[in-house]
Short mmCIF file of C-alpha atoms in Angstrom, two decimals:
data_model
loop_
_atom_site.label_atom_id
_atom_site.label_comp_id
_atom_site.label_asym_id
_atom_site.label_seq_id
_atom_site.Cartn_x
_atom_site.Cartn_y
_atom_site.Cartn_z
CA MET Z 1 -0.93 25.64 -11.03
CA GLU Z 2 -4.25 27.42 -10.61
CA LYS Z 3 -4.48 30.98 -11.92
CA SER Z 4 -5.79 32.38 -8.63
CA ARG Z 5 -2.83 31.03 -6.66
CA LEU Z 6 -0.35 32.23 -9.29
CA ARG Z 7 -1.80 35.75 -9.21
CA VAL Z 8 -1.60 35.83 -5.40
CA ILE Z 9 2.11 34.94 -5.58
CA ILE Z 10 2.74 37.70 -8.16
CA TRP Z 11 0.84 40.22 -6.00
CA ASN Z 12 2.87 39.24 -2.88
CA GLU Z 13 6.16 39.64 -4.73
CA PHE Z 14 4.99 43.04 -6.01
CA LYS Z 15 4.20 44.14 -2.44
CA ARG Z 16 7.64 43.01 -1.28
CA GLY Z 17 9.25 45.37 -3.77
CA ASN Z 18 10.66 42.76 -6.16
CA THR Z 19 10.88 43.46 -9.87
CA ALA Z 20 9.06 41.52 -12.57
CA ALA Z 21 12.28 39.71 -13.57
CA GLU Z 22 12.98 38.67 -9.97
CA THR Z 23 9.38 37.49 -9.55
CA PHE Z 24 9.58 35.46 -12.78
CA ARG Z 25 12.81 33.78 -11.59
CA ILE Z 26 11.45 33.04 -8.07
CA ILE Z 27 8.23 31.45 -9.36
CA ASN Z 28 9.99 29.22 -11.88
CA GLU Z 29 12.58 28.11 -9.31
CA ASN Z 30 10.07 27.32 -6.54
CA GLU Z 31 6.98 26.17 -8.46
CA GLY Z 32 8.56 24.53 -11.48
CA LYS Z 33 9.89 25.49 -14.88
CA ASN Z 34 7.55 27.17 -17.39
CA VAL Z 35 4.81 27.66 -14.79
CA VAL Z 36 4.38 31.29 -15.85
CA SER Z 37 5.72 33.36 -18.73
CA TYR Z 38 7.66 36.58 -18.32
CA SER Z 39 5.05 38.52 -20.30
CA THR Z 40 2.31 37.44 -17.87
CA VAL Z 41 4.33 38.68 -14.87
CA THR Z 42 5.05 42.05 -16.52
CA ARG Z 43 1.38 42.47 -17.48
CA TRP Z 44 0.23 41.96 -13.87
CA PHE Z 45 2.98 44.25 -12.54
CA ALA Z 46 1.80 47.00 -14.91
CA LYS Z 47 -1.76 46.49 -13.64
CA PHE Z 48 -0.67 46.69 -9.98
CA ARG Z 49 1.29 49.92 -10.58
CA VAL Z 50 -1.91 51.78 -11.56
CA ASP Z 51 -3.54 50.72 -8.24
CA ASP Z 52 -5.61 48.00 -9.90
CA GLU Z 53 -5.13 45.14 -7.44
CA LYS Z 54 -8.12 43.03 -8.50
CA LEU Z 55 -7.04 39.45 -9.16
CA GLU Z 56 -10.17 38.34 -11.04
CA ASP Z 57 -10.52 38.38 -14.83
CA LYS Z 58 -12.48 41.25 -16.29
CA PRO Z 59 -15.74 40.45 -18.11
CA ARG Z 60 -15.18 39.74 -21.79
CA ALA Z 61 -17.18 38.66 -24.81
CA GLY Z 62 -17.64 35.02 -25.69
CA ARG Z 63 -18.38 31.92 -23.69
CA PRO Z 64 -15.92 31.23 -20.83
CA SER Z 65 -13.96 28.01 -20.97
CA ASN Z 66 -15.26 25.44 -18.54
CA LEU Z 67 -12.70 22.71 -19.34
CA ASP Z 68 -11.05 21.02 -16.36
CA LYS Z 69 -7.34 20.85 -17.21
CA ASP Z 70 -6.62 18.26 -14.54
CA ALA Z 71 -9.34 15.98 -15.91
CA LEU Z 72 -7.93 16.42 -19.44
CA ARG Z 73 -4.43 15.57 -18.22
CA ARG Z 74 -5.68 12.46 -16.42
CA LYS Z 75 -7.51 11.24 -19.53
CA ILE Z 76 -4.36 11.65 -21.62
CA GLU Z 77 -2.20 9.84 -19.04
CA ASP Z 78 -4.68 6.95 -18.68
CA ASP Z 79 -5.03 6.41 -22.44
CA PRO Z 80 -2.38 8.07 -24.65
CA HIS Z 81 -4.18 6.78 -27.80
CA ILE Z 82 -7.47 8.58 -27.05
CA THR Z 83 -8.74 10.86 -29.83
CA ILE Z 84 -9.94 14.46 -29.59
CA ARG Z 85 -13.44 13.37 -30.64
CA GLU Z 86 -13.55 10.93 -27.73
CA LEU Z 87 -12.35 13.69 -25.40
CA GLU Z 88 -15.21 15.89 -26.65
CA GLU Z 89 -17.78 13.32 -25.54
CA LEU Z 90 -16.10 12.58 -22.20
CA LEU Z 91 -15.42 16.20 -21.17
CA ASN Z 92 -18.42 17.79 -22.91
CA CYS Z 93 -16.29 20.47 -24.53
CA GLY Z 94 -15.55 21.72 -28.03
CA LYS Z 95 -12.86 20.34 -30.31
CA SER Z 96 -11.02 23.64 -30.70
CA THR Z 97 -11.00 24.23 -26.93
CA ILE Z 98 -9.51 20.80 -26.28
CA GLY Z 99 -6.95 21.36 -29.03
CA ASP Z 100 -5.91 24.73 -27.58
CA HIS Z 101 -5.49 23.25 -24.09
CA LEU Z 102 -3.48 20.30 -25.43
CA LYS Z 103 -1.22 22.72 -27.29
CA ALA Z 104 -0.78 24.80 -24.14
CA MET Z 105 0.15 21.63 -22.24
CA GLY Z 106 2.85 20.87 -24.83
CA MET Z 107 1.14 17.71 -26.07
CA VAL Z 108 1.56 16.60 -29.69
CA LYS Z 109 0.27 13.54 -31.53
CA LYS Z 110 3.04 11.17 -32.63
CA LEU Z 111 2.86 7.86 -34.43
CA ASP Z 112 3.88 4.85 -32.34
CA LYS Z 113 7.24 3.36 -33.21
CA TRP Z 114 7.43 -0.18 -34.55
CA VAL Z 115 9.54 -2.66 -32.57
CA PRO Z 116 10.45 -6.21 -33.66
CA HIS Z 117 8.56 -7.88 -30.80
CA ASN Z 118 7.47 -7.44 -27.21
CA LEU Z 119 10.09 -8.29 -24.62
CA THR Z 120 9.57 -11.39 -22.50
CA ASP Z 121 9.97 -11.37 -18.73
CA LEU Z 122 13.37 -13.03 -19.07
CA GLN Z 123 14.56 -10.41 -21.56
CA LYS Z 124 13.30 -7.60 -19.33
CA ALA Z 125 15.11 -9.10 -16.34
CA LYS Z 126 18.33 -9.44 -18.34
CA ARG Z 127 18.13 -5.83 -19.55
CA ARG Z 128 17.42 -4.59 -16.05
CA CYS Z 129 20.38 -6.54 -14.68
CA ALA Z 130 22.65 -5.13 -17.42
CA SER Z 131 21.40 -1.59 -16.72
CA GLU Z 132 22.05 -1.94 -12.98
CA LYS Z 133 25.58 -3.19 -13.70
CA LEU Z 134 26.24 -0.19 -15.97
CA LEU Z 135 24.91 2.27 -13.37
CA GLN Z 136 27.08 0.70 -10.68
CA ARG Z 137 30.08 0.80 -13.01
CA CYS Z 138 29.46 4.50 -13.70
CA LYS Z 139 29.80 5.15 -9.97
CA ASN Z 140 33.11 3.28 -9.77
CA GLU Z 141 34.81 4.44 -12.98
CA GLU Z 142 34.37 6.71 -15.99
CA PHE Z 143 34.08 4.35 -18.94
CA LEU Z 144 31.65 6.08 -21.31
CA ASP Z 145 34.50 7.72 -23.26
CA ARG Z 146 35.98 4.26 -23.87
CA ILE Z 147 32.90 2.92 -25.70
CA VAL Z 148 33.44 2.35 -29.43
CA ASN Z 149 30.28 1.73 -31.48
CA ILE Z 150 30.07 -0.23 -34.73
CA ASP Z 151 27.17 -0.43 -37.16
CA GLU Z 152 26.53 -1.21 -40.81
CA LYS Z 153 24.19 0.57 -43.25
CA TRP Z 154 23.07 -0.27 -46.76
CA ILE Z 155 23.21 2.79 -49.06
CA SER Z 156 21.13 2.69 -52.22
CA PHE Z 157 22.52 4.32 -55.37
CA ASN Z 158 19.06 5.57 -56.31
CA ASN Z 159 17.65 6.91 -53.08
CA THR Z 160 14.12 7.68 -54.24
CA ARG Z 161 12.00 9.33 -51.58
CA ARG Z 162 8.28 10.02 -51.80
CA SER Z 163 7.24 13.32 -50.24
CA THR Z 164 4.43 15.85 -50.45
CA SER Z 165 4.42 18.53 -53.14
CA TRP Z 166 2.48 21.77 -53.63
CA CYS Z 167 -0.23 21.73 -56.29
CA LYS Z 168 -3.49 23.51 -57.05
CA HIS Z 169 -6.80 22.32 -55.69
CA GLY Z 170 -8.12 19.48 -57.85
CA GLU Z 171 -4.80 18.98 -59.62
CA ALA Z 172 -3.26 15.47 -59.62
CA PRO Z 173 -0.10 14.96 -57.55
CA LYS Z 174 3.33 14.47 -59.09
CA HIS Z 175 4.38 10.98 -60.16
CA VAL Z 176 7.38 9.28 -58.52
CA PRO Z 177 8.55 5.84 -59.71
CA LYS Z 178 8.70 3.10 -57.10
CA PRO Z 179 12.17 1.86 -56.15
CA GLU Z 180 13.17 -1.45 -57.64
CA LEU Z 181 13.17 -4.55 -55.48
CA HIS Z 182 16.85 -5.35 -56.15
CA GLU Z 183 18.58 -2.01 -56.50
CA LYS Z 184 22.27 -1.39 -56.73
CA LYS Z 185 23.56 -0.65 -53.26
CA LEU Z 186 26.65 -0.88 -51.12
CA MET Z 187 27.31 -1.32 -47.42
CA VAL Z 188 29.20 1.15 -45.26
CA THR Z 189 30.66 0.24 -41.86
CA VAL Z 190 31.13 3.08 -39.38
CA TRP Z 191 33.12 3.03 -36.12
CA TRP Z 192 32.63 5.96 -33.75
CA CYS Z 193 33.05 7.00 -30.11
CA SER Z 194 32.11 10.00 -27.99
CA SER Z 195 34.68 12.21 -29.72
CA GLY Z 196 33.31 11.46 -33.22
CA VAL Z 197 33.76 9.08 -36.15
CA ILE Z 198 36.92 6.97 -35.89
CA GLN Z 199 36.82 5.26 -39.29
CA TYR Z 200 34.44 4.09 -42.00
CA ASP Z 201 34.79 1.48 -44.73
CA PHE Z 202 32.81 0.88 -47.94
CA MET Z 203 32.23 -2.64 -49.16
CA LYS Z 204 31.99 -3.55 -52.81
CA PRO Z 205 28.54 -3.00 -54.36
CA GLY Z 206 26.20 -5.82 -53.34
CA GLN Z 207 28.75 -7.38 -50.96
CA SER Z 208 27.96 -7.69 -47.26
CA ILE Z 209 30.36 -7.91 -44.35
CA THR Z 210 31.88 -11.23 -43.27
CA ALA Z 211 33.98 -12.35 -40.32
CA ASP Z 212 37.20 -11.98 -42.36
CA THR Z 213 36.45 -8.41 -43.47
CA TYR Z 214 35.29 -7.57 -39.96
CA CYS Z 215 38.60 -8.78 -38.48
CA ALA Z 216 40.48 -6.72 -41.08
CA GLN Z 217 38.55 -3.63 -39.99
CA ILE Z 218 39.42 -4.41 -36.35
CA ASP Z 219 43.14 -4.42 -37.24
CA LYS Z 220 42.66 -1.07 -38.95
CA LEU Z 221 40.77 0.25 -35.94
CA ARG Z 222 43.71 -0.52 -33.63
CA HIS Z 223 45.81 2.16 -35.35
CA ASN Z 224 42.99 4.74 -35.62
CA LEU Z 225 41.80 4.71 -32.00
CA PRO Z 226 42.06 8.02 -30.11
CA THR Z 227 44.95 8.27 -27.67
CA MET Z 228 42.78 8.23 -24.54
CA VAL Z 229 40.78 5.21 -25.74
CA ARG Z 230 43.92 3.35 -26.83
CA ARG Z 231 45.63 3.95 -23.49
CA ARG Z 232 42.76 2.68 -21.32
CA GLY Z 233 41.44 0.08 -23.77
CA PRO Z 234 38.22 0.34 -25.81
CA ILE Z 235 34.86 -1.21 -24.93
CA ILE Z 236 33.30 -2.54 -28.15
CA LEU Z 237 29.54 -1.99 -28.39
CA GLN Z 238 28.06 -4.07 -31.21
CA ASP Z 239 24.93 -6.02 -32.02
CA ASN Z 240 24.73 -9.80 -32.26
CA ALA Z 241 25.00 -10.08 -36.04
CA ARG Z 242 26.61 -13.24 -37.33
CA PRO Z 243 29.99 -11.66 -38.32
CA HIS Z 244 30.15 -9.91 -34.92
CA ALA Z 245 29.51 -13.10 -32.94
CA ALA Z 246 31.72 -15.39 -35.03
CA LYS Z 247 34.44 -17.38 -33.25
CA LYS Z 248 37.12 -15.74 -35.36
CA THR Z 249 35.89 -12.27 -34.38
CA VAL Z 250 35.73 -13.13 -30.68
CA ALA Z 251 39.24 -14.60 -30.84
CA LYS Z 252 40.47 -11.41 -32.53
CA PHE Z 253 39.07 -9.21 -29.76
CA ARG Z 254 40.66 -11.46 -27.11
CA GLU Z 255 43.99 -11.31 -28.92
CA LEU Z 256 43.94 -7.50 -28.84
CA GLY Z 257 42.63 -7.39 -25.26
CA TYR Z 258 39.51 -5.42 -26.19
CA GLU Z 259 36.53 -5.58 -23.85
CA LEU Z 260 33.20 -6.60 -25.37
CA SER Z 261 30.00 -5.08 -24.06
CA ASP Z 262 27.48 -7.32 -22.30
CA VAL Z 263 25.21 -7.85 -25.34
CA SER Z 264 23.68 -11.28 -25.74
CA ASP Z 265 21.04 -12.86 -27.95
CA ASP Z 266 17.43 -12.53 -26.93
CA ALA Z 267 15.82 -15.59 -25.40
CA GLU Z 268 13.39 -15.99 -28.30
CA LYS Z 269 16.21 -15.88 -30.83
CA THR Z 270 18.10 -18.51 -28.85
CA ASN Z 271 15.00 -20.71 -28.79
CA ILE Z 272 14.62 -20.39 -32.56
CA GLN Z 273 18.25 -21.40 -33.06
CA SER Z 274 17.78 -24.36 -30.71
CA ARG Z 275 14.69 -25.51 -32.61
CA ARG Z 276 16.57 -25.18 -35.90
CA SER Z 277 19.46 -27.23 -34.50
CA LEU Z 278 17.10 -29.95 -33.30
CA SER Z 279 15.30 -30.02 -36.64
CA SER Z 280 18.63 -30.27 -38.45
CA PHE Z 281 19.75 -33.13 -36.18
CA TRP Z 282 16.48 -34.99 -36.75
CA SER Z 283 16.53 -34.63 -40.52
CA SER Z 284 20.21 -35.57 -40.89
CA HIS Z 285 20.63 -38.34 -38.28
CA LEU Z 286 17.45 -39.75 -36.73
CA LYS Z 287 15.07 -39.67 -39.67
CA PRO Z 288 17.13 -42.02 -41.93
CA ILE Z 289 17.51 -44.47 -39.04
CA MET Z 290 13.84 -44.52 -38.02
CA SER Z 291 12.69 -44.91 -41.63
CA ASN Z 292 14.51 -48.29 -41.89
CA PRO Z 293 12.40 -51.10 -40.23
CA ALA Z 294 15.43 -53.18 -39.21
CA MET Z 295 17.20 -50.19 -37.70
CA ARG Z 296 13.98 -49.17 -35.98
CA ARG Z 297 13.68 -52.63 -34.31
CA ILE Z 298 17.31 -52.48 -33.19
CA ALA Z 299 16.82 -48.99 -31.78
CA ILE Z 300 13.69 -50.03 -29.86
CA THR Z 301 15.45 -53.15 -28.49
CA ASN Z 302 18.43 -51.08 -27.37
CA MET Z 303 16.11 -48.60 -25.70
CA ILE Z 304 14.33 -51.39 -23.76
CA MET Z 305 17.66 -52.94 -22.71
CA PHE Z 306 18.93 -49.57 -21.56
CA VAL Z 307 15.84 -49.02 -19.40
CA LEU Z 308 16.15 -52.51 -17.85
CA ILE Z 309 19.85 -52.01 -17.07
CA VAL Z 310 19.13 -48.69 -15.40
CA GLN Z 311 16.41 -50.29 -13.27
CA LEU Z 312 18.72 -53.18 -12.26
CA LEU Z 313 21.48 -50.76 -11.29
CA ALA Z 314 19.04 -48.72 -9.20
CA THR Z 315 17.83 -51.90 -7.42
CA LEU Z 316 21.41 -53.01 -6.73
CA VAL Z 317 22.34 -49.63 -5.25
CA ALA Z 318 19.24 -49.71 -3.03
CA LEU Z 319 20.11 -53.22 -1.75
CA ILE Z 320 23.68 -52.15 -0.95
CA ILE Z 321 22.42 -49.15 1.03
CA ILE Z 322 19.98 -51.36 2.99
CA ALA Z 323 22.75 -53.90 3.79
CA ILE Z 324 25.07 -51.16 5.06
CA ALA Z 325 22.30 -49.77 7.25
CA PHE Z 326 21.57 -53.22 8.76
CA HIS Z 327 25.28 -53.75 9.43
CA TYR Z 328 25.66 -50.48 11.34
CA GLU Z 329 22.50 -51.22 13.33
CA GLU Z 330 23.82 -54.67 14.31
CA VAL Z 331 27.18 -53.22 15.38
CA ARG Z 332 25.45 -50.60 17.49
CA ASN Z 333 23.25 -53.23 19.19
CA ASN Z 334 26.29 -55.40 19.94
CA GLU Z 335 28.07 -52.45 21.53
CA VAL Z 336 25.12 -51.94 23.87
CA ALA Z 337 24.46 -55.61 24.69
CA LEU Z 338 27.99 -56.93 25.28
CA PRO Z 339 29.77 -56.23 28.59
CA CYS Z 340 32.75 -53.92 28.35
CA VAL Z 341 35.70 -52.61 30.38
CA TYR Z 342 37.05 -49.09 30.10
CA THR Z 343 39.16 -46.64 32.09
CA TRP Z 344 38.74 -42.95 32.81
CA SER Z 345 41.15 -40.17 32.02
CA GLN Z 346 42.57 -37.81 34.65
CA TRP Z 347 40.29 -35.17 36.13
CA THR Z 348 40.52 -31.82 34.46
CA ALA Z 349 41.18 -28.65 36.41
CA CYS Z 350 38.22 -27.06 38.18
CA SER Z 351 36.21 -24.57 36.21
CA ALA Z 352 36.92 -22.00 38.97
CA THR Z 353 39.24 -21.69 41.98
CA CYS Z 354 36.51 -20.75 44.43
CA ARG Z 355 32.76 -20.62 44.80
CA SER Z 356 30.78 -17.41 44.43
CA PRO Z 357 27.87 -16.86 46.83
CA GLY Z 358 24.52 -17.96 45.41
CA LYS Z 359 26.09 -19.89 42.50
CA PRO Z 360 26.63 -23.67 42.11
CA PHE Z 361 29.91 -25.35 42.94
CA PRO Z 362 32.65 -25.36 40.30
CA THR Z 363 33.00 -28.67 38.49
CA LYS Z 364 35.68 -30.87 37.06
CA GLU Z 365 35.21 -33.57 34.45
CA ARG Z 366 36.80 -36.62 32.93
CA GLN Z 367 36.05 -38.81 29.92
CA VAL Z 368 36.57 -42.39 28.81
CA ASN Z 369 39.90 -43.32 27.28
CA LYS Z 370 38.93 -44.41 23.79
CA THR Z 371 41.99 -46.63 23.43
CA ASN Z 372 41.23 -48.58 26.63
CA VAL Z 373 37.68 -49.71 25.84
CA VAL Z 374 37.61 -53.52 25.97
CA ARG Z 375 34.50 -55.41 24.86
CA ALA Z 376 34.54 -58.78 26.63
CA ARG Z 377 33.06 -61.84 24.95
CA GLY Z 378 30.59 -63.83 27.01
CA GLN Z 379 29.14 -63.03 30.44
CA LEU Z 380 31.54 -61.54 33.00
CA HIS Z 381 30.74 -61.04 36.66
CA ASP Z 382 30.46 -57.51 38.05
CA ILE Z 383 30.83 -55.96 34.61
CA SER Z 384 27.95 -53.94 33.22
CA PRO Z 385 27.19 -53.79 29.49
CA CYS Z 386 28.60 -50.93 27.46
CA PRO Z 387 26.44 -47.82 27.49
CA LYS Z 388 25.54 -46.03 24.30
CA ASP Z 389 28.31 -43.90 22.83
CA VAL Z 390 30.83 -45.15 25.36
CA ALA Z 391 33.67 -43.39 23.54
CA ARG Z 392 31.97 -40.02 24.14
CA LEU Z 393 30.99 -40.72 27.77
CA LYS Z 394 31.89 -37.92 30.23
CA GLU Z 395 31.57 -37.55 34.03
CA GLN Z 396 31.44 -34.39 36.16
CA ALA Z 397 32.05 -33.84 39.90
CA PRO Z 398 31.94 -30.76 42.16
CA CYS Z 399 35.15 -29.27 43.52
CA ASN Z 400 36.43 -26.36 45.62
CA ILE Z 401 33.72 -25.85 48.23
CA ALA Z 402 35.35 -22.75 49.73
CA TYR Z 403 33.79 -19.37 48.95
CA CYS Z 404 35.74 -16.81 47.01
CA PRO Z 405 37.44 -14.20 49.28
CA ILE Z 406 35.50 -10.95 49.72
CA PRO Z 407 37.44 -7.65 49.90
CA ILE Z 408 37.24 -6.19 53.40
CA SER Z 409 36.56 -2.77 51.87
CA THR Z 410 33.06 -3.93 50.94
CA PHE Z 411 31.97 -4.25 54.60
CA ASN Z 412 30.60 -1.24 56.51
CA PHE Z 413 31.97 0.13 59.79
CA SER Z 414 30.08 -0.36 63.07
CA GLN Z 415 27.84 2.36 64.48
CA LYS Z 416 29.38 1.98 67.93
CA SER Z 417 32.94 2.95 68.77
CA TYR Z 418 35.44 1.00 70.86
CA ASN Z 419 38.29 2.27 73.01
CA SER Z 420 41.64 0.71 72.24
CA LYS Z 421 44.89 2.07 73.61
CA ALA Z 422 46.81 0.01 71.06
CA TYR Z 423 45.13 1.91 68.21
CA GLY Z 424 45.27 5.35 69.87
CA GLY Z 425 41.79 5.84 71.33
CA ASP Z 426 38.24 5.35 70.09
CA ILE Z 427 37.90 3.43 66.82
CA LYS Z 428 35.21 1.89 64.67
CA ILE Z 429 35.67 -1.59 63.23
CA ARG Z 430 34.26 -3.25 60.11
CA LEU Z 431 31.36 -5.67 60.60
CA LEU Z 432 32.39 -9.06 59.21
CA PRO Z 433 30.00 -12.01 58.57
CA GLN Z 434 29.67 -14.75 61.15
CA ALA Z 435 29.83 -17.58 58.57
CA ASN Z 436 33.02 -19.25 57.43
CA GLN Z 437 34.18 -16.80 54.75
CA MET Z 438 37.60 -15.92 53.39
CA ILE Z 439 38.42 -12.19 53.60
CA PHE Z 440 40.72 -10.34 51.21
CA MET Z 441 42.60 -7.63 53.15
CA ASP Z 442 42.61 -4.79 50.65
CA ASP Z 443 41.98 -2.08 53.28
CA ILE Z 444 42.35 -1.51 57.06
CA PRO Z 445 39.68 -3.14 59.27
CA TYR Z 446 39.22 -0.06 61.48
CA LYS Z 447 39.13 3.73 61.48
CA LYS Z 448 39.23 6.42 64.16
CA ALA Z 449 35.91 7.47 65.63
CA GLN Z 450 34.83 11.08 65.20
#
């Protein structure tokens, strides 16, 4: 935030009667954490109390800083590996000034961390899918306390570490012997969960973990699990080391009913294993065969025969399909060309009991009896040939020409009145249509005139 805007906010809070502590809390809640320090707020409050309400900095000795903080922040975000010397040339500012501003921004220089390899697109997609599943599972159930982690660590007996030491200027540094290439060491296996370490096991010096020892540790883990984890069942989080992914280990977890986390081999590692398997198959099976001339001729002959047989089978299947298609086409043509006799079924009920004004007549339909279709052989008099799809032939006819009855209540009364002694004096009657129309008597056809 710019200094001028920050000072205006402090001055407004001072005018409202708030204290320095309240102003410090309000600014950090509304504008962001660590926007202003408490000492800065108290210093400006002390200045305002002596009727000094000027918000500009007082003149001071030295050259004013003309570094654009936003530009510095953008340079750092665009290229995190940029050096201070490069920033000097780009921003035209001194090294110490840039260092002070970077320190004020909370920026420190850290060495990049080594990773085994860059992730491929497939690996990124798999990790994203696994992360989305875990996030969705967190919404449905609390399972983080059930996770049990396992990892191994080699511990060297002589843990020599090279570090810096204090010495006088010009004096040679202390000497530290290099660690041996094959030192005496042992492996420790640690199992832990969110509540702490569950168990740990030391292997014999120089001995690494195997599937058998790993299964023995799993049996030991079953009795050492915390009560909450044992009741709900643990979720084992492990890497894809060979003892962890062995068939015996997987069978042991299934026997105990433990859930394994969704950790799979990377795609590149799978490809390497596939290439190794293919190389092993070639060297152990195919290479001895192809190195023998007689076996090579037999293999080539068998390959040619196999290709010819496949081609013959494909040709035979194609001919069968063509023959079936010709047969169906001939049958269809015969059905159309030959004369035929068929009967109709009974008429169905009308689609409606009456006709609405302005709409088409209701219809009824009938269809051909499939069991009564007779295809005559030869030419018969007064018999037409079978139409296409005779079994699905339908016929429609109109029915019920009468209009649907109209309620008498929908008709208006006449403007004139009529005298009728039978109905007790002057009355008005409803105006009915002149056409032939059925009337539904849902109301009286007259009313007394006013």
